[in-house]
Tab-separated table of C-alpha atoms in Angstrom:
chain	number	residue	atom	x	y	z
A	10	UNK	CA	12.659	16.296	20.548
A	11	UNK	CA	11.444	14.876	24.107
A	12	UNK	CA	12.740	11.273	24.535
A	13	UNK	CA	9.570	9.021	26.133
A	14	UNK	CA	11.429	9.019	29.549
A	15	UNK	CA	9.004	6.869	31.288
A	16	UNK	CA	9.027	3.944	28.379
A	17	UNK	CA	13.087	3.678	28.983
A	18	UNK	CA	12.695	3.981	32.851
A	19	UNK	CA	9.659	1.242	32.832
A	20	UNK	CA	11.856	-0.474	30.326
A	21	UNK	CA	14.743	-0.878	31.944
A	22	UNK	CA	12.479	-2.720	35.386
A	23	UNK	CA	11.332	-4.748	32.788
A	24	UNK	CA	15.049	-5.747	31.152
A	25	UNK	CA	15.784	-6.260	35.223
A	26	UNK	CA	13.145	-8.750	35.749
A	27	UNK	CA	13.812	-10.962	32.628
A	28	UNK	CA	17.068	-11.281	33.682
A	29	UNK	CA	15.909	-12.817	37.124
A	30	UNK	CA	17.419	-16.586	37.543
A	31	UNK	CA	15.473	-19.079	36.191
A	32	UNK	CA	14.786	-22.081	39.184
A	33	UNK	CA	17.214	-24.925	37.796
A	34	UNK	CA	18.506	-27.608	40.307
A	35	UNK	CA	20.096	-30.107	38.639
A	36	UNK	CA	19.118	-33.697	38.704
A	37	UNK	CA	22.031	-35.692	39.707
A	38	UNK	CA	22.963	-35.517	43.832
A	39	UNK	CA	25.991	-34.112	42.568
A	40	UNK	CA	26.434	-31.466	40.656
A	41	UNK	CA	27.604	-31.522	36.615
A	42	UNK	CA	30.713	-29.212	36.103
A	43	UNK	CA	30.450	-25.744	35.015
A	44	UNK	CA	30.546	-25.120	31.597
A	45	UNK	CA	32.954	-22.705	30.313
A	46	UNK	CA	31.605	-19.868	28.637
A	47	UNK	CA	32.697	-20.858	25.263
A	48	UNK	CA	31.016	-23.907	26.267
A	49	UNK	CA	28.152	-22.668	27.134
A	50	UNK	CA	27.618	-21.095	23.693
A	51	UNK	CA	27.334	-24.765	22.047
A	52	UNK	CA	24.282	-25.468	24.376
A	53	UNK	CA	21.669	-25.321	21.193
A	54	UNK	CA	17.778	-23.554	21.410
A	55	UNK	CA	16.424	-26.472	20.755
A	56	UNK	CA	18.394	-28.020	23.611
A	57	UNK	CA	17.304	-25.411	26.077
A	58	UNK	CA	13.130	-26.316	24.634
A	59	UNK	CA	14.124	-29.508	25.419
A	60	UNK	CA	15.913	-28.909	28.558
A	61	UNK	CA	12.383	-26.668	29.661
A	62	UNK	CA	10.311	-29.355	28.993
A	63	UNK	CA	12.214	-31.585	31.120
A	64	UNK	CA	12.050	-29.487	33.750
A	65	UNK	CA	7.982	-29.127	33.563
A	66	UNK	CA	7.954	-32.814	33.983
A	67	UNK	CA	10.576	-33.354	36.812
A	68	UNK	CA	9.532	-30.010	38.721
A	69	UNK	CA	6.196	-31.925	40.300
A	70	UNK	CA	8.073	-35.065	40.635
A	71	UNK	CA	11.006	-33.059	42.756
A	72	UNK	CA	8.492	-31.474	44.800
A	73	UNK	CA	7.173	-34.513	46.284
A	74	UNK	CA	10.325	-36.402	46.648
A	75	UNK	CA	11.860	-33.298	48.511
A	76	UNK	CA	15.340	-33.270	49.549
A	77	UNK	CA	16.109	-37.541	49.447
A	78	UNK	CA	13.902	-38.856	46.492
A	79	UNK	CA	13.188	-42.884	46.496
A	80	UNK	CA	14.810	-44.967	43.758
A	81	UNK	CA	11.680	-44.630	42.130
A	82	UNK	CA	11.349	-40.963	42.169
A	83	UNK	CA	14.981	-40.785	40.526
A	84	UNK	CA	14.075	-43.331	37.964
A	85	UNK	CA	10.822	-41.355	37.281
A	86	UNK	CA	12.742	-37.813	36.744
A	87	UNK	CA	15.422	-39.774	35.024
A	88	UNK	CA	12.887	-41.231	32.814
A	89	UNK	CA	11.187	-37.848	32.343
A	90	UNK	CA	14.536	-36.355	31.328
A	91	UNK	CA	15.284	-38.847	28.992
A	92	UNK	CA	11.395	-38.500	27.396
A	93	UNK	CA	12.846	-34.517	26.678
A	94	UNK	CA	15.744	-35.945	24.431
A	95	UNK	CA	18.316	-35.091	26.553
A	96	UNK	CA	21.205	-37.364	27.885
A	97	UNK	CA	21.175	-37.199	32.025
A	98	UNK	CA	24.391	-35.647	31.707
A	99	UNK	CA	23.708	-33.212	29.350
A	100	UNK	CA	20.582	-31.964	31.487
A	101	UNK	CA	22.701	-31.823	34.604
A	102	UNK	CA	25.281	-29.184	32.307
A	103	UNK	CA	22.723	-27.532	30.870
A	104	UNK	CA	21.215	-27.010	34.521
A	105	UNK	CA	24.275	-25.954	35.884
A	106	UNK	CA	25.019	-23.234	33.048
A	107	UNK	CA	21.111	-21.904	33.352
A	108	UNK	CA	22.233	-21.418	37.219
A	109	UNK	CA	25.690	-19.773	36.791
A	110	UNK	CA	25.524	-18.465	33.447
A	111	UNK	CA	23.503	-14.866	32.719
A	112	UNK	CA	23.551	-15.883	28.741
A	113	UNK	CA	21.879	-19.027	28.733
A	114	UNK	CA	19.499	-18.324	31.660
A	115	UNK	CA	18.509	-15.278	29.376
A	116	UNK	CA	18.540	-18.074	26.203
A	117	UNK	CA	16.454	-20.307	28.158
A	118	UNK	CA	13.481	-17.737	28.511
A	119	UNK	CA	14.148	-16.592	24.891
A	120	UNK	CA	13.986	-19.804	23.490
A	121	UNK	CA	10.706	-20.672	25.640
A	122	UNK	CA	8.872	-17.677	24.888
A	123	UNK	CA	6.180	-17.331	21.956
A	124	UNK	CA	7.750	-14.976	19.196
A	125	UNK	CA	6.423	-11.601	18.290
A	126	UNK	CA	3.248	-11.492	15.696
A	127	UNK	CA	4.194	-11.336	12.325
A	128	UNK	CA	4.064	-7.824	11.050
A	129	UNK	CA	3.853	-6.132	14.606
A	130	UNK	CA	6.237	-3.364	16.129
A	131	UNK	CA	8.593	-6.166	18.150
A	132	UNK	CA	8.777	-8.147	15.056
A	133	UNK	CA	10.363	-5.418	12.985
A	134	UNK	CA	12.785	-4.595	15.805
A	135	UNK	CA	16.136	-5.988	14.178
A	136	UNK	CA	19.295	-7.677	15.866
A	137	UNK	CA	21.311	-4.843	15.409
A	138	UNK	CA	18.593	-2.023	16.673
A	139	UNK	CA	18.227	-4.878	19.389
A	140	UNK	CA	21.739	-4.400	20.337
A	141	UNK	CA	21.933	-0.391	19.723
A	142	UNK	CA	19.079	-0.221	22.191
A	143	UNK	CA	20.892	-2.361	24.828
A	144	UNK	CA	24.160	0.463	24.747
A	145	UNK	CA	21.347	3.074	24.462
A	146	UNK	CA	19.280	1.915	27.692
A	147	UNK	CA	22.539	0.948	29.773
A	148	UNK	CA	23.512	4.668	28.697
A	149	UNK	CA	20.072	6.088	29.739
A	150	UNK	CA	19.538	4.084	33.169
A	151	UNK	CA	21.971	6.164	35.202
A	152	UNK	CA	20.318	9.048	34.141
A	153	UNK	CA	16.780	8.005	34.467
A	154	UNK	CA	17.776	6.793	38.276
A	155	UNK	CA	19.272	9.803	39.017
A	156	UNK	CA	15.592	11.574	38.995
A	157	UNK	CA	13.680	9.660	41.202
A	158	UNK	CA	10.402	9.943	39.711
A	159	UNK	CA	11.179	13.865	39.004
A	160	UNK	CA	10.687	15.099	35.345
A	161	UNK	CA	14.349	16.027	33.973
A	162	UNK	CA	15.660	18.892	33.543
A	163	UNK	CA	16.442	20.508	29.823
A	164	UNK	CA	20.390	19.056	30.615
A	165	UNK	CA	19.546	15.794	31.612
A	166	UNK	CA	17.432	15.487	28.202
A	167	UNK	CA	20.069	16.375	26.154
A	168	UNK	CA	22.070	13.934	27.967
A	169	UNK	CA	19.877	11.086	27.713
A	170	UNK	CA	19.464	12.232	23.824
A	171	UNK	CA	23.224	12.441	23.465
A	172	UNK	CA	23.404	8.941	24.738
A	173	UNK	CA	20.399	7.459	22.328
A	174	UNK	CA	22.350	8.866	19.344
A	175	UNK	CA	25.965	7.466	20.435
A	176	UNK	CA	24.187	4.199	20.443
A	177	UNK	CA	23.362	4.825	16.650
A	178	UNK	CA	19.602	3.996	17.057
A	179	UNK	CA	17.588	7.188	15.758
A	180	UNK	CA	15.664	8.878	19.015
A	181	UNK	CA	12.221	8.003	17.007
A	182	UNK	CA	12.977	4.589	16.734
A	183	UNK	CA	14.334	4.415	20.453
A	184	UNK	CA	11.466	5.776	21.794
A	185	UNK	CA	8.687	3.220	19.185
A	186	UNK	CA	10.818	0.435	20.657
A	187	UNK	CA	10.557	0.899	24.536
A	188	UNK	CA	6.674	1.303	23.733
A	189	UNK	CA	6.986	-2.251	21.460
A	190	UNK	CA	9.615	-3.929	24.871
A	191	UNK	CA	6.222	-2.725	27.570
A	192	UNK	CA	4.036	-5.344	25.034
A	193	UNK	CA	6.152	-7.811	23.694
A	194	UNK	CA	7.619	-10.475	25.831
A	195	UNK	CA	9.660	-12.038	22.795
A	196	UNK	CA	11.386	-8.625	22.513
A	197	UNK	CA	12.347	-8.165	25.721
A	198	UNK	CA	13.660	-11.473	26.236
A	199	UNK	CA	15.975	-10.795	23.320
A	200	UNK	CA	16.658	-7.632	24.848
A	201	UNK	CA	17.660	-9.926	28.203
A	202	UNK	CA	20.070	-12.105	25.720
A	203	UNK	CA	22.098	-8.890	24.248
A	204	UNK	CA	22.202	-7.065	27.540
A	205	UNK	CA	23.737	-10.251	29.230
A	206	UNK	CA	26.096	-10.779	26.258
A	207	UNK	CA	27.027	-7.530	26.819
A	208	UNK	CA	27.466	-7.368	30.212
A	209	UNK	CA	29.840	-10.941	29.861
């Protein structure tokens, strides 16, 4: 059996791209301490909704303040923070983890992005085919590199099958989930979550 080559390779720019840093200065003029990795894990989804919402309604008031904001412009983003349900210092460590931290910068978008339809292909991916396909795709990504646009040859098929089936993920259900990741931003944002956890 053929594995859909060009769903992993187009899947794999799309994994790259939802892992892009999210735009997250923090508020304060000095920066909250980094959050320790453990730490980081506590930082709740609802948290990082609310932290995203607080960021819609400082971002305009930021960009007109530029680099030395008034009193007023402080007390307005502090104010706007504060409307999200966050603490000022929470915000500012939530901000700095979104900057320095893969997992919650991929939690952010995951947490901010409209879920799969009920009853379509990304809804019935699971966690764990989720995770098989992450091992499957970091696997395949060398390999689909490697040909530069080129079809592969029979070897490097049965490579990049050898690798789909080490993940554990059946090569059928490999292939019906790149085409789900190409229409599904939900999915590939969890996608974005497990390959950063793994990568960690």
């Amino acid at each position: 059996m053929r594995i859909s080559l060009p769903a992993a390779v187009s899947c794999a720019a799309l994994l790259t791209a939802a892992a892009a840093p999210a735009a997250a200065a923090p508020f304060a003029p000095t920066p909250a301490p980094a959050l320790h990795a453990a730490e980081a894990e506590t930082i709740s989804d609802a948290e990082l909704v609310s932290f995203a919402a607080a960021m819609e309604s400082v971002r305009p008031i930021a960009a007109a303040a530029g680099s030395a904001p008034t009193a007023e412009q402080q007390a307005q983003m502090a104010a706007a923070i504060e409307a999200s349900g966050l603490a000022l210092e929470r915000f500012n460590a939530i901000s700095t983890a979104v900057s320095t931290d893969a997992v919650v910068r991929a939690r952010l978008e995951l947490a901010t992005t409209e879920p799969s339809p009920a009853g379509s292909a990304a809804a019935a991916v699971t966690d764990a085919e989720v995770e098989q396909f992450v091992v499957a795709m970091a696997a395949v990504q060398p390999i689909a590199a490697a040909l530069n646009g080129a079809a592969p040859t029979a070897d490097q098929q049965e490579e990049m099958a050898t690798a789909i089936d080490s993940s554990g993920l059946a090569r059928e259900r490999f292939n019906a989930i790149s085409g789900a990741v190409s229409q599904d931003a939900y999915l590939r944002a969890r996608l974005a979550v497990a390959d950063a956890r793994r990568a960690g």
